[in-house]
Amino acid sequence: GAGVSQSPRYKVAKRGQDVALRCDPISGHVSLFWYQQALGQGPEFLTYFQNEAQLDKSGLPSDRFFAERPEGSVSTLKIQRTQQEDSAVYLCASSLFPRTSSYNEQFFGPGTRLTVL
Amino acid sequence: AQSVTQLDSHVSVSEGTPVLLRCNYSSSYSPSLFWYVQHPNKGLQLLLKYTSAATLVKGINGFEAEFKKSETSFHLTKPSAHMSDAAEYFCVVSVMTTDSWGKLQFGAGTQVVVTP
């Protein structure tokens, strides 16, 4: 595809349910980032993959959050035992090389809006 | 540590008048700075980026930004606002430390309203 895609676009979960959010980056992109955007706020970094290696997970808010990219392309963000404070838009971004710079920008997907009831 | 501060949470302009969105940054390194726009229920779109090749950066849809190192600012402007410019705008810095891999640090955003 031409851009980053994410699915589902919308997800409603009952508190305590597990959810899985999928990201398809631009083909060939080495770097993949996940961000969380709470209502009315800017996105905040969650985790970073370089190919299949998860090199930075410093932004994951708790051990209920888990991300993987087993073959270095598609990535899945999993949230276990969802809570109301997990309600947010989850954004995925990819870039061609490691290390974002003005010559290696991140391209964003449309996001998945998660609502936890 | 790198950070950005957007000085206005909301900006309201009339169609056809200039737009100014203010952003100050803090960086220990030569920063990689970006402006992104987010329309309702749409993904983030890159408006422009500072590459250090020029201090005045031109982006899409008539937007431009000026990098001023002495003022640590990267303000976004457009000479004449269109109704389609109504959106949320984010000033963004790439965090360039040895173990950050360039994760993006977003400002809080500026909501732009354009009135007829």
Short mmCIF file of C-alpha atoms in Angstrom, two decimals:
data_model
loop_
_atom_site.label_atom_id
_atom_site.label_comp_id
_atom_site.label_asym_id
_atom_site.label_seq_id
_atom_site.Cartn_x
_atom_site.Cartn_y
_atom_site.Cartn_z
CA GLY A 1 0.00 0.00 0.00
CA ALA A 2 0.93 3.60 -0.33
CA GLY A 3 0.80 4.49 3.34
CA VAL A 4 0.62 3.18 6.88
CA SER A 5 -2.60 1.35 7.64
CA GLN A 6 -4.11 0.43 10.98
CA SER A 7 -6.97 -1.83 11.97
CA PRO A 8 -9.48 -1.73 13.36
CA ARG A 9 -10.16 1.98 13.01
CA TYR A 10 -12.52 1.87 16.00
CA LYS A 11 -12.63 -0.55 18.91
CA VAL A 12 -15.01 -0.64 21.83
CA ALA A 13 -14.04 -2.90 24.70
CA LYS A 14 -15.54 -3.64 28.05
CA ARG A 15 -13.27 -3.03 31.00
CA GLY A 16 -11.17 -6.11 31.62
CA GLN A 17 -11.16 -7.33 28.02
CA ASP A 18 -7.99 -7.84 26.03
CA VAL A 19 -7.56 -5.99 22.72
CA ALA A 20 -5.12 -6.25 19.81
CA LEU A 21 -4.40 -3.36 17.49
CA ARG A 22 -2.66 -3.93 14.16
CA CYS A 23 -0.28 -1.74 12.20
CA ASP A 24 0.88 -2.29 8.62
CA PRO A 25 3.82 0.03 7.96
CA ILE A 26 5.01 1.21 4.59
CA SER A 27 6.74 -1.68 2.86
CA GLY A 28 10.49 -1.73 3.51
CA HIS A 29 10.41 0.69 6.41
CA VAL A 30 12.86 -0.35 9.10
CA SER A 31 11.54 1.77 11.95
CA LEU A 32 8.12 1.46 13.54
CA PHE A 33 6.77 3.58 16.40
CA TRP A 34 3.61 3.37 18.48
CA TYR A 35 2.09 6.48 20.09
CA GLN A 36 -0.89 7.05 22.37
CA GLN A 37 -3.03 10.16 21.95
CA ALA A 38 -5.45 10.91 24.75
CA LEU A 39 -8.40 13.18 24.04
CA GLY A 40 -7.32 16.78 23.59
CA GLN A 41 -3.62 16.03 23.91
CA GLY A 42 -0.64 15.47 21.66
CA PRO A 43 0.56 11.96 20.91
CA GLU A 44 2.96 10.37 23.38
CA PHE A 45 5.58 7.77 22.56
CA LEU A 46 4.95 4.18 23.59
CA THR A 47 7.50 1.93 21.92
CA TYR A 48 9.96 1.59 19.03
CA PHE A 49 10.96 -1.30 16.75
CA GLN A 50 13.91 -1.52 14.42
CA ASN A 51 12.95 -4.40 12.14
CA GLU A 52 11.82 -7.12 14.57
CA ALA A 53 13.82 -5.84 17.53
CA GLN A 54 12.00 -3.80 20.16
CA LEU A 55 14.69 -1.31 21.11
CA ASP A 56 12.71 1.08 23.27
CA LYS A 57 9.63 0.35 25.31
CA SER A 58 10.12 3.13 27.82
CA GLY A 59 6.77 4.72 27.04
CA LEU A 60 4.57 1.70 27.71
CA PRO A 61 2.43 2.77 30.68
CA SER A 62 2.17 -0.61 32.38
CA ASP A 63 2.91 -4.29 31.96
CA ARG A 64 -0.58 -4.69 30.53
CA PHE A 65 0.76 -3.19 27.32
CA PHE A 66 2.71 -5.44 25.00
CA ALA A 67 3.90 -4.92 21.42
CA GLU A 68 5.49 -7.19 18.88
CA ARG A 69 6.77 -7.15 15.31
CA PRO A 70 7.87 -10.74 14.77
CA GLU A 71 8.82 -10.59 11.09
CA GLY A 72 9.92 -7.00 10.95
CA SER A 73 6.87 -5.76 9.11
CA VAL A 74 3.37 -5.89 10.66
CA SER A 75 3.17 -4.91 14.31
CA THR A 76 0.55 -5.61 16.95
CA LEU A 77 -0.07 -3.63 20.11
CA LYS A 78 -1.86 -5.69 22.72
CA ILE A 79 -3.51 -4.34 25.83
CA GLN A 80 -4.54 -6.82 28.47
CA ARG A 81 -7.31 -6.28 31.01
CA THR A 82 -8.26 -2.92 29.54
CA GLN A 83 -9.14 -0.06 31.85
CA GLN A 84 -11.01 3.16 31.20
CA GLU A 85 -7.81 5.21 31.25
CA ASP A 86 -6.63 3.20 28.22
CA SER A 87 -9.23 4.98 26.10
CA ALA A 88 -7.29 6.90 23.48
CA VAL A 89 -6.26 6.93 19.84
CA TYR A 90 -3.33 4.64 19.18
CA LEU A 91 -1.13 5.80 16.33
CA CYS A 92 1.45 3.85 14.41
CA ALA A 93 4.24 5.48 12.41
CA SER A 94 7.03 4.13 10.25
CA SER A 95 10.19 5.51 8.74
CA LEU A 96 12.61 4.15 6.18
CA PHE A 97 15.76 4.16 8.28
CA PRO A 98 16.69 4.05 11.95
CA ARG A 99 16.85 7.37 13.78
CA THR A 100 14.20 9.87 12.80
CA SER A 101 15.57 13.07 11.39
CA SER A 102 14.46 15.73 8.99
CA TYR A 103 15.76 13.44 6.25
CA ASN A 104 14.04 10.37 7.67
CA GLU A 105 10.57 11.48 8.66
CA GLN A 106 7.87 9.37 10.26
CA PHE A 107 4.71 8.60 8.32
CA PHE A 108 1.61 8.10 10.42
CA GLY A 109 -1.35 5.80 10.05
CA PRO A 110 -4.94 6.96 10.67
CA GLY A 111 -4.97 5.52 14.18
CA THR A 112 -7.23 3.18 16.13
CA ARG A 113 -9.70 4.85 18.47
CA LEU A 114 -10.10 2.64 21.53
CA THR A 115 -13.01 3.23 23.87
CA VAL A 116 -13.12 1.23 27.09
CA LEU A 117 -16.52 1.14 28.78
CA ALA B 1 16.45 16.84 26.89
CA GLN B 2 14.30 18.02 24.01
CA SER B 3 10.85 19.55 24.34
CA VAL B 4 8.46 21.86 22.54
CA THR B 5 6.01 24.42 23.87
CA GLN B 6 3.10 25.64 21.79
CA LEU B 7 2.16 29.00 23.13
CA ASP B 8 -1.49 29.02 22.06
CA SER B 9 -3.98 26.24 22.65
CA HIS B 10 -6.59 27.86 20.40
CA VAL B 11 -6.32 30.32 17.52
CA SER B 12 -9.31 31.80 15.74
CA VAL B 13 -8.86 33.62 12.43
CA SER B 14 -11.08 34.94 9.70
CA GLU B 15 -10.87 33.43 6.26
CA GLY B 16 -8.33 35.31 4.17
CA THR B 17 -6.36 36.68 7.12
CA PRO B 18 -2.88 35.57 8.22
CA VAL B 19 -2.33 32.66 10.57
CA LEU B 20 0.46 32.52 13.18
CA LEU B 21 1.04 29.48 15.36
CA ARG B 22 3.84 29.87 17.89
CA CYS B 23 6.27 27.19 18.98
CA ASN B 24 9.36 27.32 21.18
CA TYR B 25 11.73 24.41 21.51
CA SER B 26 14.38 23.24 23.90
CA SER B 27 17.18 21.05 22.64
CA SER B 28 20.71 20.17 23.61
CA TYR B 29 21.46 19.23 20.03
CA SER B 30 20.79 20.73 16.64
CA PRO B 31 17.10 19.90 16.55
CA SER B 32 15.00 18.12 13.97
CA LEU B 33 11.76 20.09 14.00
CA PHE B 34 8.47 19.38 12.30
CA TRP B 35 4.96 20.73 12.05
CA TYR B 36 2.16 18.18 11.67
CA VAL B 37 -1.55 18.83 11.04
CA GLN B 38 -4.41 16.62 12.18
CA HIS B 39 -7.86 17.06 10.69
CA PRO B 40 -10.81 15.56 12.58
CA ASN B 41 -10.79 11.77 12.41
CA LYS B 42 -7.78 11.84 10.11
CA GLY B 43 -4.17 10.80 10.56
CA LEU B 44 -1.27 13.15 11.18
CA GLN B 45 0.06 14.80 8.06
CA LEU B 46 3.48 16.37 7.79
CA LEU B 47 3.26 20.06 6.89
CA LEU B 48 6.95 20.88 6.85
CA LYS B 49 10.29 20.06 8.40
CA TYR B 50 13.43 21.96 9.34
CA THR B 51 16.47 20.49 7.63
CA SER B 52 19.13 23.06 8.62
CA ALA B 53 19.63 23.85 4.94
CA ALA B 54 17.54 27.00 5.28
CA THR B 55 15.99 28.84 8.18
CA LEU B 56 12.80 29.62 6.25
CA VAL B 57 11.03 26.40 5.45
CA LYS B 58 8.18 26.11 2.98
CA GLY B 59 5.62 23.38 3.36
CA ILE B 60 2.41 22.19 1.81
CA ASN B 61 -0.79 24.21 1.40
CA GLY B 62 1.00 27.56 1.61
CA PHE B 63 2.40 27.12 5.12
CA GLU B 64 5.90 28.13 6.08
CA ALA B 65 7.96 28.25 9.24
CA GLU B 66 11.04 30.15 10.31
CA PHE B 67 13.73 28.60 12.48
CA LYS B 68 15.28 31.16 14.83
CA LYS B 69 18.07 29.67 16.89
CA SER B 70 18.60 32.82 18.96
CA GLU B 71 14.96 32.75 20.03
CA THR B 72 14.64 28.92 20.04
CA SER B 73 11.47 29.34 18.02
CA PHE B 74 9.90 27.62 15.03
CA HIS B 75 6.68 29.55 14.38
CA LEU B 76 4.27 28.45 11.65
CA THR B 77 2.61 31.00 9.39
CA LYS B 78 0.29 31.23 6.43
CA PRO B 79 -0.51 34.50 4.64
CA SER B 80 -4.19 33.78 4.00
CA ALA B 81 -6.29 31.25 5.88
CA HIS B 82 -8.74 28.94 4.13
CA MET B 83 -11.70 27.20 5.68
CA SER B 84 -9.92 23.90 5.04
CA ASP B 85 -7.11 24.97 7.40
CA ALA B 86 -9.35 24.36 10.42
CA ALA B 87 -7.55 21.56 12.26
CA GLU B 88 -5.19 20.74 15.13
CA TYR B 89 -1.54 21.65 14.57
CA PHE B 90 1.38 20.08 16.39
CA CYS B 91 4.92 21.35 16.70
CA VAL B 92 7.21 18.36 17.06
CA VAL B 93 10.85 17.73 17.89
CA SER B 94 12.74 14.53 17.29
CA VAL B 95 14.44 13.35 20.47
CA MET B 96 18.03 12.77 19.47
CA THR B 97 19.83 10.96 22.25
CA THR B 98 21.93 7.85 21.88
CA ASP B 99 19.10 5.53 22.84
CA SER B 100 16.03 7.44 21.70
CA TRP B 101 16.05 6.42 18.03
CA GLY B 102 14.40 9.68 17.15
CA LYS B 103 11.07 9.23 18.87
CA LEU B 104 8.94 12.31 18.45
CA GLN B 105 8.08 14.71 21.25
CA PHE B 106 4.82 16.53 20.46
CA GLY B 107 3.65 19.87 21.69
CA ALA B 108 0.20 20.09 23.25
CA GLY B 109 -1.30 21.25 19.98
CA THR B 110 -3.02 24.39 18.71
CA GLN B 111 -6.62 24.16 17.58
CA VAL B 112 -7.23 26.48 14.62
CA VAL B 113 -10.73 27.75 13.92
CA VAL B 114 -11.41 29.60 10.68
CA THR B 115 -14.50 31.77 10.48
CA PRO B 116 -16.11 32.97 7.23
#
